[in-house]
Coordinates of C-alpha atoms and ligand atoms in Angstrom, one line a residue:
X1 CA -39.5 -34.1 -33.2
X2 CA -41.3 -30.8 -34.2
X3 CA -39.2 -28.8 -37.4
X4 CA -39.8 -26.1 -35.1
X5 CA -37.9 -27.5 -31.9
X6 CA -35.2 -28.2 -34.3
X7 CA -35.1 -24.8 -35.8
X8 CA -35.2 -23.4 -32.1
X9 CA -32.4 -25.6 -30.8
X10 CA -30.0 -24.7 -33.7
X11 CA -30.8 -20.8 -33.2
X12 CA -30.8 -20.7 -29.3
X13 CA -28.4 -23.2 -28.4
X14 CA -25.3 -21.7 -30.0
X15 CA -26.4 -18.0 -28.5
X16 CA -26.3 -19.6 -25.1
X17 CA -22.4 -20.1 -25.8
X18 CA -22.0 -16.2 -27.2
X19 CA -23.8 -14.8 -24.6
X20 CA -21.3 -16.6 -22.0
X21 CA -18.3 -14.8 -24.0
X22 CA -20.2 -11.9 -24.2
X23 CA -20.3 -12.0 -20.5
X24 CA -16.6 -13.0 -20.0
X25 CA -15.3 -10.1 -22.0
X26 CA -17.7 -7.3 -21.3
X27 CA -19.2 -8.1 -18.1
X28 CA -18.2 -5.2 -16.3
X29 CA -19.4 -2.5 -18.9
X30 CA -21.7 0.0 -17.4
X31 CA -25.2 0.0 -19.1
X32 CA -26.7 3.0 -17.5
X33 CA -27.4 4.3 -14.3
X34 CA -31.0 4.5 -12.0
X35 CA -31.6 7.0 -8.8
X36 CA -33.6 7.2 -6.1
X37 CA -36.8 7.8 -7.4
X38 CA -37.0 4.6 -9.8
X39 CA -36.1 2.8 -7.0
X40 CA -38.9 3.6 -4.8
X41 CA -41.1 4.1 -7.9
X42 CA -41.3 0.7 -9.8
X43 CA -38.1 0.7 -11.7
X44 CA -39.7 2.4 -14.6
X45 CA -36.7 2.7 -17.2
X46 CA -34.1 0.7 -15.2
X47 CA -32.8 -1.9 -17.9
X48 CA -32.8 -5.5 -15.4
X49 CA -33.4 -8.0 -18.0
X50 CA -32.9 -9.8 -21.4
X51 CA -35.9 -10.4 -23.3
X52 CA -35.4 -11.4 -26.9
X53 CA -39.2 -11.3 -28.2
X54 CA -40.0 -7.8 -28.3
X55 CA -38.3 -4.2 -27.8
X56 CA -40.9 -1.3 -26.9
X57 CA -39.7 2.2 -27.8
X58 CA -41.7 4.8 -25.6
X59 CA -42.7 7.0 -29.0
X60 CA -43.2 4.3 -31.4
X61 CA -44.7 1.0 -29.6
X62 CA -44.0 -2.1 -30.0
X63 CA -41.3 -4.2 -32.4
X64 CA -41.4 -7.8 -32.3
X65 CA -38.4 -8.8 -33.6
X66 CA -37.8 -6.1 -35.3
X67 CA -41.1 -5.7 -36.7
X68 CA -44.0 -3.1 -36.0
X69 CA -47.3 -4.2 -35.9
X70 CA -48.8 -2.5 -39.1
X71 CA -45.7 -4.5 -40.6
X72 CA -46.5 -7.3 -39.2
X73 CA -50.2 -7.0 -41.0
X74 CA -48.8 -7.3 -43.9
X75 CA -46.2 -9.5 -43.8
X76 CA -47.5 -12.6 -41.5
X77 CA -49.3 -15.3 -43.5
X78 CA -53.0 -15.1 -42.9
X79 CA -55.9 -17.8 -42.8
X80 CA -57.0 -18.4 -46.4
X81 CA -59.1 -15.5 -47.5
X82 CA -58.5 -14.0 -44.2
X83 CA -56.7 -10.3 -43.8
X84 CA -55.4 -10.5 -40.2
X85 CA -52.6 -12.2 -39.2
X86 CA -52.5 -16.2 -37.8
X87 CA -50.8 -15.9 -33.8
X88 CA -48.9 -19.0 -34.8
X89 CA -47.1 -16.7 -37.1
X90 CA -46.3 -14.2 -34.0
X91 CA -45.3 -17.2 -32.0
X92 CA -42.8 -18.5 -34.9
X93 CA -41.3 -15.3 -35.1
X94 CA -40.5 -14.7 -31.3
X95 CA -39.1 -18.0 -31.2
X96 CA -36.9 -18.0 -33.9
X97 CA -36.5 -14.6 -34.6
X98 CA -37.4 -14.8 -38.5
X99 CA -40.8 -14.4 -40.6
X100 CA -42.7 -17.6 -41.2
X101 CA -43.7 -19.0 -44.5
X102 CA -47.4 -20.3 -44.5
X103 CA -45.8 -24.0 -44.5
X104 CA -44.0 -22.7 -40.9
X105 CA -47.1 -21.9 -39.0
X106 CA -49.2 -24.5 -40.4
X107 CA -47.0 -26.9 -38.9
X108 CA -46.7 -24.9 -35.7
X109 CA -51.0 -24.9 -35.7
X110 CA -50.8 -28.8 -36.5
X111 CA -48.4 -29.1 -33.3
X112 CA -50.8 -27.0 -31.5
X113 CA -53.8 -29.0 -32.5
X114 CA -52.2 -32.1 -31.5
X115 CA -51.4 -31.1 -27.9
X116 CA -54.2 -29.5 -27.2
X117 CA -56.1 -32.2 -24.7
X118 CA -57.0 -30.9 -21.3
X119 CA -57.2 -33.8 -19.0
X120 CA -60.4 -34.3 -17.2
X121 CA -59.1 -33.3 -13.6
X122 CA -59.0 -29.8 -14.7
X123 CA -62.4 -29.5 -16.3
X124 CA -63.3 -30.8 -13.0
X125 CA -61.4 -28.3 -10.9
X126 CA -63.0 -25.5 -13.2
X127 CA -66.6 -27.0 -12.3
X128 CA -65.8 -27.2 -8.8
X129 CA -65.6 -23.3 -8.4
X130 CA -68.4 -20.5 -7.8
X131 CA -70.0 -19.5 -10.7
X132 CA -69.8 -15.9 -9.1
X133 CA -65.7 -16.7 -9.4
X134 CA -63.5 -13.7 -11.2
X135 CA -62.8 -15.7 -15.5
X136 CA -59.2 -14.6 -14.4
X137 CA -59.1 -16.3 -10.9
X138 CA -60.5 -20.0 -12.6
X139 CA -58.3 -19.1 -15.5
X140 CA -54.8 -18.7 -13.6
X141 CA -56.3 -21.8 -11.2
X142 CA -57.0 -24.0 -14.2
X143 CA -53.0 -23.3 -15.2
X144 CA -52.0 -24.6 -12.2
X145 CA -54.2 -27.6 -12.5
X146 CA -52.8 -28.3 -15.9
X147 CA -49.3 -28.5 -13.9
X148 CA -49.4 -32.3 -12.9
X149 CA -48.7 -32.8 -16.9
X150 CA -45.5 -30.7 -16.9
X151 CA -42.6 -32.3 -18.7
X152 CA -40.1 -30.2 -17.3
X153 CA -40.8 -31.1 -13.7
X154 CA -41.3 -35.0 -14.1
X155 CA -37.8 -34.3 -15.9
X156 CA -36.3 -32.7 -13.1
X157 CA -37.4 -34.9 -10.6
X158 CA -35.9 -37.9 -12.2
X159 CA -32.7 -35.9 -12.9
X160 CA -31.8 -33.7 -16.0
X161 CA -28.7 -32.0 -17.0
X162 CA -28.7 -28.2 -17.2
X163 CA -28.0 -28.2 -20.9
X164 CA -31.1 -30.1 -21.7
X165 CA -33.5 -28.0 -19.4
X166 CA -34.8 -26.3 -22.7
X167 CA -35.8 -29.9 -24.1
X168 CA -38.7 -30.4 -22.0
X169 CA -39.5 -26.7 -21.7
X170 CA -40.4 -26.5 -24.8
X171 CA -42.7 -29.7 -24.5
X172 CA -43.8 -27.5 -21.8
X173 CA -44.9 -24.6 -23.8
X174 CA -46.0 -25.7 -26.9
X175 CA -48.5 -28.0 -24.9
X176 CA -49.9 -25.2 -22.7
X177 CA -50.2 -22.7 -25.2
X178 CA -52.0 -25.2 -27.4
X179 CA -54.1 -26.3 -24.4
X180 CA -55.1 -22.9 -23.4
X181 CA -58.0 -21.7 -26.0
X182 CA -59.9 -25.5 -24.9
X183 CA -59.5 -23.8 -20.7
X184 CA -60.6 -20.4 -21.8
X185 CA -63.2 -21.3 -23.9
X186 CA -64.4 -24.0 -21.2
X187 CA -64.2 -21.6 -18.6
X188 CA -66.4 -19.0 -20.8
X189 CA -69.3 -21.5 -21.9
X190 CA -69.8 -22.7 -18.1
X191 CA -70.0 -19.2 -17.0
X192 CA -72.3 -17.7 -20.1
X193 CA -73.7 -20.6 -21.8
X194 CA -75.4 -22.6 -19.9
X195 CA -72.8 -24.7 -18.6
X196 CA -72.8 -26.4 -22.6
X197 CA -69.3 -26.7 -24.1
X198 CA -68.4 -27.1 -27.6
X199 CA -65.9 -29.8 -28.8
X200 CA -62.6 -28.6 -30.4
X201 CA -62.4 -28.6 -34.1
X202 CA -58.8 -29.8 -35.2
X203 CA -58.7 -28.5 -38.8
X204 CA -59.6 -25.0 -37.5
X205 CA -56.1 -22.9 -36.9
X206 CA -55.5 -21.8 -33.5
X207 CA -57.4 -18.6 -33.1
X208 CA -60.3 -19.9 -35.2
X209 CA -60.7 -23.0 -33.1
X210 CA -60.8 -20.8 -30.3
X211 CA -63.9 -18.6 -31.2
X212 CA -65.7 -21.7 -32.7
X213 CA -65.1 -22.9 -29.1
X214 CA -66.1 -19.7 -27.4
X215 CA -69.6 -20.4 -29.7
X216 CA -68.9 -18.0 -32.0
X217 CA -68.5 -19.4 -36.1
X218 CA -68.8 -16.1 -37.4
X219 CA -66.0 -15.7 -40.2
X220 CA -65.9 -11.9 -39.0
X221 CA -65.1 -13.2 -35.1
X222 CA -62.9 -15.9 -36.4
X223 CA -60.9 -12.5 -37.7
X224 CA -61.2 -10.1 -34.9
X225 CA -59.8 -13.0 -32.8
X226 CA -56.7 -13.4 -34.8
X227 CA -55.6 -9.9 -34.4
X228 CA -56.5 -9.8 -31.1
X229 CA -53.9 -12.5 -30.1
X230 CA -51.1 -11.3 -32.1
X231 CA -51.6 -7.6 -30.7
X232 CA -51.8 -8.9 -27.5
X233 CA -49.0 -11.3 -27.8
X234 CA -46.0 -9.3 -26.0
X235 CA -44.6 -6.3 -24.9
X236 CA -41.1 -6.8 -23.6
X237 CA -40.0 -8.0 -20.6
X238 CA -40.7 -5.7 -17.8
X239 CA -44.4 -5.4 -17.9
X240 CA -46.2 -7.2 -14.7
X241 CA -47.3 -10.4 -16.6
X242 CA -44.0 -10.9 -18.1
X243 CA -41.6 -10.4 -15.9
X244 CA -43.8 -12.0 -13.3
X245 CA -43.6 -15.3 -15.7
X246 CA -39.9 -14.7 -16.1
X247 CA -39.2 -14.4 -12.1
X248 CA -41.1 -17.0 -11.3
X249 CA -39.5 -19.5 -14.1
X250 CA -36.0 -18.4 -12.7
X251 CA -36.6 -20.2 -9.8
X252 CA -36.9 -23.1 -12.4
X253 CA -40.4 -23.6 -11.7
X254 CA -42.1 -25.1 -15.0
X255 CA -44.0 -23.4 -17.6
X256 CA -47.2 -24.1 -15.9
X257 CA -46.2 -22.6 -12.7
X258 CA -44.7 -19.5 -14.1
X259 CA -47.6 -18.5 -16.2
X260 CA -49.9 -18.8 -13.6
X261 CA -48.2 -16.5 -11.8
X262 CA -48.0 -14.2 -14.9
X263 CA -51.8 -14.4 -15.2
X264 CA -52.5 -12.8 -11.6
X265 CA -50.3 -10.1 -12.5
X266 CA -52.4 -9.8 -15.6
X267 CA -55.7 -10.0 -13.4
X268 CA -54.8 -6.4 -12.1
X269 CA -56.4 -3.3 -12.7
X270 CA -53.4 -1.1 -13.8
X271 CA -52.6 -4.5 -16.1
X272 CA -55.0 -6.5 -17.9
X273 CA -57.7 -6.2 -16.0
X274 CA -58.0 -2.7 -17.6
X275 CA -59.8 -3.9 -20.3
X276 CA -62.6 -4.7 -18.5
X277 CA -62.6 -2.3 -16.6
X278 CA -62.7 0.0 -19.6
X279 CA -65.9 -1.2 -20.9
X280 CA -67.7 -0.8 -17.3
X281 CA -66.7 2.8 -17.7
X282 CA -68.0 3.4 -21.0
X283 CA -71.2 1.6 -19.5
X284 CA -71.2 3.3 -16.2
X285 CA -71.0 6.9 -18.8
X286 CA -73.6 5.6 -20.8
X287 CA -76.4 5.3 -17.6
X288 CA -75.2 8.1 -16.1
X289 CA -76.5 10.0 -19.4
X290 CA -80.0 7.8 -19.2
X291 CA -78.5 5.7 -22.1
X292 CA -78.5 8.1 -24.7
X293 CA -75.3 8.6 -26.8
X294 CA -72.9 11.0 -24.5
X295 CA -71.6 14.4 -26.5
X296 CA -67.9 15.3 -26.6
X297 CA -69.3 18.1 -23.5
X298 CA -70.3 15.0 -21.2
X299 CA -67.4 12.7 -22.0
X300 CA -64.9 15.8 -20.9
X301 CA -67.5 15.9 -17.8
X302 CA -67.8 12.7 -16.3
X303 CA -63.8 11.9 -16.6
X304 CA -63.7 14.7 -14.5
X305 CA -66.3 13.2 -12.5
X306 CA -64.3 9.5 -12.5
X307 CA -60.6 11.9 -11.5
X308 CA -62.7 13.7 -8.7
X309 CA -63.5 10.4 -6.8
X310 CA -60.0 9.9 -7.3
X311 CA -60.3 7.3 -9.7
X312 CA -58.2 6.5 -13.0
X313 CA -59.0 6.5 -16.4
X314 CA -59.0 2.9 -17.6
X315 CA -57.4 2.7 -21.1
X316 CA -55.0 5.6 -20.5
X317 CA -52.1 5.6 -19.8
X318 CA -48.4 3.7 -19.8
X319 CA -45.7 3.3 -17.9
X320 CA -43.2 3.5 -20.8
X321 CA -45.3 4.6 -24.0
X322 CA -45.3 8.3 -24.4
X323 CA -47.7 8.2 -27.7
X324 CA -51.0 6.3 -28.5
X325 CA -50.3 2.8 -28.3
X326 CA -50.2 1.1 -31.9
X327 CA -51.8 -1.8 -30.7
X328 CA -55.1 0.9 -29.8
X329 CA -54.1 2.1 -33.6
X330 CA -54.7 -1.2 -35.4
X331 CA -57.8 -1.6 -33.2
X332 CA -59.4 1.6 -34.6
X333 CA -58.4 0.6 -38.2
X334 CA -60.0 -2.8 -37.7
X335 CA -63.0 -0.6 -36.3
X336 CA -63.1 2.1 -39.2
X337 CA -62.8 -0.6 -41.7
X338 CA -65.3 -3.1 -40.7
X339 CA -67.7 -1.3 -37.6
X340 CA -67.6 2.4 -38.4
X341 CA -71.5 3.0 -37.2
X342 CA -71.4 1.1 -34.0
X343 CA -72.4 3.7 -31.2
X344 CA -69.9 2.3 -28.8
X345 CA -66.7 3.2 -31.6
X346 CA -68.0 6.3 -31.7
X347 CA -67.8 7.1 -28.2
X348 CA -64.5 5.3 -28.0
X349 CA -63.6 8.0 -30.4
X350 CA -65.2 10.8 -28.8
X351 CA -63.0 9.6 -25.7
X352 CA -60.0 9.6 -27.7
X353 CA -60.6 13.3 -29.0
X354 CA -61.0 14.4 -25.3
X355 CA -59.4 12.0 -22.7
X356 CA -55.9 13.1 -23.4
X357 CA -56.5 16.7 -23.0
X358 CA -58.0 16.5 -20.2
X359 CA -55.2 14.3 -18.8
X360 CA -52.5 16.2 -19.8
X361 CA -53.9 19.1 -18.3
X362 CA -53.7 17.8 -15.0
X363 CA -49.8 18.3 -15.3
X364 CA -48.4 14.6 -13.8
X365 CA -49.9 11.9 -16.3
X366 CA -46.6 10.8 -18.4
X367 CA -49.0 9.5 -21.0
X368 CA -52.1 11.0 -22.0
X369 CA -52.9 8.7 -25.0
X370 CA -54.5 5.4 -24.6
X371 CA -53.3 2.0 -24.6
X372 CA -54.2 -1.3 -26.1
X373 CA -57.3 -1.9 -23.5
X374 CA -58.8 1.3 -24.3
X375 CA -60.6 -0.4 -27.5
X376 CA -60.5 -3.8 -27.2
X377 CA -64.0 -4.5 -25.5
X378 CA -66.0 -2.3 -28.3
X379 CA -64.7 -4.7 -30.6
X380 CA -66.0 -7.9 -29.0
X381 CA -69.4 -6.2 -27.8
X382 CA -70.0 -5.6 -31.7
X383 CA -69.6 -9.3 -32.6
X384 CA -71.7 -10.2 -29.5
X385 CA -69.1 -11.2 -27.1
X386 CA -70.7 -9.0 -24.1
X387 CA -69.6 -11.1 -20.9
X388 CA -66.4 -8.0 -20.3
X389 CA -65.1 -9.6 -16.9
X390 CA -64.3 -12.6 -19.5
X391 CA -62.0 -10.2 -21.6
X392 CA -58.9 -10.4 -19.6
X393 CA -58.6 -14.0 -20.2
X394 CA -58.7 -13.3 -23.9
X395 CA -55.8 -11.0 -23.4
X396 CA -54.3 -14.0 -21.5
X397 CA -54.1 -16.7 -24.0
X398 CA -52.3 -13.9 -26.6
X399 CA -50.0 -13.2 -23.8
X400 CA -49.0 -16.6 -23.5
X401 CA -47.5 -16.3 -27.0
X402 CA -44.6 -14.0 -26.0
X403 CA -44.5 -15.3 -22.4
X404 CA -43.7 -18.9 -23.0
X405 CA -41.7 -17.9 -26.1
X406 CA -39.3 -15.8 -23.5
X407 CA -39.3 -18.4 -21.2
X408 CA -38.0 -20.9 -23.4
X409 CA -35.2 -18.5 -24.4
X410 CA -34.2 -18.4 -20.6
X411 CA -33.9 -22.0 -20.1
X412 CA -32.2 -21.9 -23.4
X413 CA -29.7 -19.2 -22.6
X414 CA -29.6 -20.7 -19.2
X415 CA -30.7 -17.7 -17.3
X416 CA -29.8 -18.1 -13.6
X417 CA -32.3 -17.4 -10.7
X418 CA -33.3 -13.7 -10.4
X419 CA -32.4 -12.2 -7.2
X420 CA -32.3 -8.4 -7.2
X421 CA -31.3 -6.1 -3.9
X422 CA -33.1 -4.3 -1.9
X423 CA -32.7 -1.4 0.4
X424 CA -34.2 0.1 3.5
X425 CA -35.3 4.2 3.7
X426 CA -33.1 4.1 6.3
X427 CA -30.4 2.9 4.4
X428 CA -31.0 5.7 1.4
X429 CA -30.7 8.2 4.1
X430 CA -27.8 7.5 5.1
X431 CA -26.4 6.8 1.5
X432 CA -27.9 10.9 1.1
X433 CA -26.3 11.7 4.1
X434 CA -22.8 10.3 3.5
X435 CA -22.6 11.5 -0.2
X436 CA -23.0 15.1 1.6
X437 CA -21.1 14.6 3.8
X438 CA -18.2 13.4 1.3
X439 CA -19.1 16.5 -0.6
X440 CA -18.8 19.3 2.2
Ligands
CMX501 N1 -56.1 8.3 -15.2 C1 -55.9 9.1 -14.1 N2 -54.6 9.3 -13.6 C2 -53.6 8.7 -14.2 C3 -53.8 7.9 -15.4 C4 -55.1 7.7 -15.9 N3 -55.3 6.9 -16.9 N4 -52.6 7.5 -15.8 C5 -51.7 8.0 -14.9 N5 -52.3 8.7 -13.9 C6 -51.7 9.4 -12.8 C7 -51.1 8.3 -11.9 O1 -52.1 7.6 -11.1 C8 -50.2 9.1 -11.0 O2 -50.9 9.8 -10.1 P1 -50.3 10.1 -8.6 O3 -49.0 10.8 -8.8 O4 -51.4 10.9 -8.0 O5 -50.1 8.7 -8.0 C9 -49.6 10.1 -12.1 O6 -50.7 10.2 -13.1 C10 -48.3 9.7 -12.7 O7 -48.5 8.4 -13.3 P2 -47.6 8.0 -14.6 O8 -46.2 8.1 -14.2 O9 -48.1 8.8 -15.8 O10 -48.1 6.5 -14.8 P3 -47.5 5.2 -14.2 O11 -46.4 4.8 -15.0 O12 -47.3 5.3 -12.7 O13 -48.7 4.2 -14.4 C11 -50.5 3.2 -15.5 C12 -49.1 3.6 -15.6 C13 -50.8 2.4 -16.8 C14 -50.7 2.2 -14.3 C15 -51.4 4.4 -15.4 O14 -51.3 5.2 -16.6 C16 -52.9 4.0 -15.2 O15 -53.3 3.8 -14.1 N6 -53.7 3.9 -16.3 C17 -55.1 3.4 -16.2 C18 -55.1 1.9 -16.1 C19 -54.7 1.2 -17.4 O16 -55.2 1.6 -18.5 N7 -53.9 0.2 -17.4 C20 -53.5 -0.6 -18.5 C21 -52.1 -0.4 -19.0 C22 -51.8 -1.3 -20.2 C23 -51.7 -2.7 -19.8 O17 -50.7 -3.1 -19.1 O18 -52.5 -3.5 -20.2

């Protein structure tokens, strides 16, 4: 057995008894209170779910277990010589809710390594699409091919207790997640490359392997793709791709099935897709100024342009974050540090100096300040990685980190099938009405 499926079974399995007392003895306490407008208007701020991982606070980002991501900088054990964290580390500590040593996640990129076949069906299926298919559409299809080696479903179908669900979910996820970077990477090389793939290399660590897969050997990529996947990694539980992933694996559907599911979620504009759609923008800016370098002047006027056709600005924005997103933060220190010249930083800066004026004078934008997608395609474009409809499947195979991490926790914790209510408008009229009424 994995140390680390020991270590989660003797954290997780005795919180699944607290939470049950927890339940019996404060079930009934009231945790807050929603209206009318979150109702119609996407829930934002109504608290409908546990998610141990990760806790977003709208004015300071992102904690993952506690930890912010500068912190996490520091303290994650890193690659040797490296300066950016190892995602196995992330993983570790969303799972068991405590830092790693560097013995930890070399044993969790050792599991990872050793579970990372993809059968040949799927390769298969992957070939069988369009080349003019969306990365994200192959990518979310190639999960679900992956599903016919799901542990927790040949489990179920030959009978499993409850308790033990969380036994073969974790098979589950630790063999997707390491399985993953090989489907990406596949996916990537068919479109871009010439259809010519490059074998896995096991002594690599997980991120590593991944960019040598991806073509790219580079130390300096190998370390821009290990902070990208631990930014990426989570960001609690009700954003689309996660709580999509957690619905879907309430109904007990396998960790396969659920992240699929996640992924198209992820493959939306207001989501992950942003991203790319980022990067067309800065493009589309860059043509519409004959390819010269745009001035603070023209920035300010063509997102007035973009808001005049009634379009958003990609990279701004949150629906709970009222101040820049760190993740964006740790992006521009990566930039300033190592890329400080390159052309499109600086007008990824420029935008940042004027975007979120220009936003916040409008008078309804929440959040002016951008969010992680606003500078993660500058990155990759420096190092060469130029295919941007690709870079939503990057943020993918981070996301899968906190996703499957979460998941497991629900099997573990026994989390039942979600089934919230609904209403009709007819129904919050009369509600209005009779609440008047009781009034007058
Ligand atoms: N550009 C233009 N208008 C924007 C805007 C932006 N970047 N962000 C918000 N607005 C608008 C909304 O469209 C809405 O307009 P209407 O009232 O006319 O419908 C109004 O401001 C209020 O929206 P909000 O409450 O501030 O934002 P929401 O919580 O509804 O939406 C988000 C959040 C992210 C969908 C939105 O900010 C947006 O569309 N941003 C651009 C897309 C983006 O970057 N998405 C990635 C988010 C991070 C991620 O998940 O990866």
């Amino acid at each position: 057995m994995d140390k680390l499926k020991e270590k989660f079974a003797a954290k997780a399995l005795p919180m699944a008894g607290e939470i049950k007392s927890l339940i019996k003895e404060h079930g009934k306490t009231v945790l807050g209170e929603y209206n009318i407008e979150q109702v119609y208007q996407g829930m934002h701020g109504m608290v409908g779910m546990v998610t141990e991982t990760s806790k977003l606070d709208p004015e300071e980002g992102i904690r993952f277990r506690g930890y912010t991501i500068p912190e996490l900088r520091e303290a994650l054990p890193k690659a040797p010589g490296g300066t950016e964290p190892l995602p196995e580390g992330i993983f570790y500590l969303m799972l068991i809710g405590e830092l790693p040593t560097p013995e930890d996640v070399a044993d969790v990129s050792n599991a990872w390594a050793r579970r990372s076949n993809v059968p040949k069906h799927v390769l298969d299926m992957i070939d069988a699409l369009p080349l003019t298919t969306h990365p994200m559409t192959i990518f979310s299809a190639a999960v679900l091919a992956l599903q016919t080696e799901s542990v927790f479903a040949n489990a179920y179908r030959k009978g499993i207790s409850k308790k033990d669900y969380w036994d073969p979910m974790y098979e589950d996820v630790m063999n997707l997640i390491a399985r993953l970077p090989r489907v990406a990477a596949y996916i990537y090389r068919r479109l871009y490359k010439n259809n010519v793939h490059i074998e896995p290399d096991a002594k690599l660590d997980w991120a590593a392997n991944f960019a040598h897969m991806l073509g790219y050997d580079e130390f300096e990529v190998k370390r821009l793709m290990r902070l990208y996947l631990t930014i990426h990694a989570d960001h609690e539980g009700g954003n689309v791709s996660a709580h999509t992933t957690h619905l879907v694996g309430s109904a007990l559907s396998d960790a396969y099935l659920s992240f699929s599911a996640g992924m198209n979620g992820l493959a939306g504009p207001l989501h992950g897709l942003a991203n790319q759609e980022v990067v067309r923008w800065i493009f589309d800016l860059k043509e519409y100024y004959k390819g010269v370098t745009p001035t603070k002047e023209q920035i300010e006027e063509y997102i007035n342009k973009t808001l005049a056709e009634g379009k958003v600005i990609p990279g701004y924005g949150h629906a709970v974050l009222r101040k820049t997103d760190p993740r964006y933060t740790a992006q521009r220190d990566f930039a300033l540090k190592y890329l400080p010249d390159d052309e499109n930083f600086k007008i990824v800066s420029m935008l940042y100096e004027v975007a979120p004026k220009v936003l916040g004078s409008l008078g309804k934008v929440k959040n002016p300040w951008p969010n992680v997608d606003a500078h993660s395609g500058v990155l990759l474009i420096h190092y060469g990685i130029v295919e941007y409809d690709f870079y939503t499947v990057l943020f993918g195979v981070s996301r899968s980190l906190g996703v499957m991490a979460s998941l497991l926790w629900d099997r573990a914790l026994s989390m039942p099938l979600e089934r919230p209510g609904s209403v009709t408008t007819e129904g919050v009229k009369k509600m209005i009405s009779d609440l008047q009424s009781a009034k007058a």
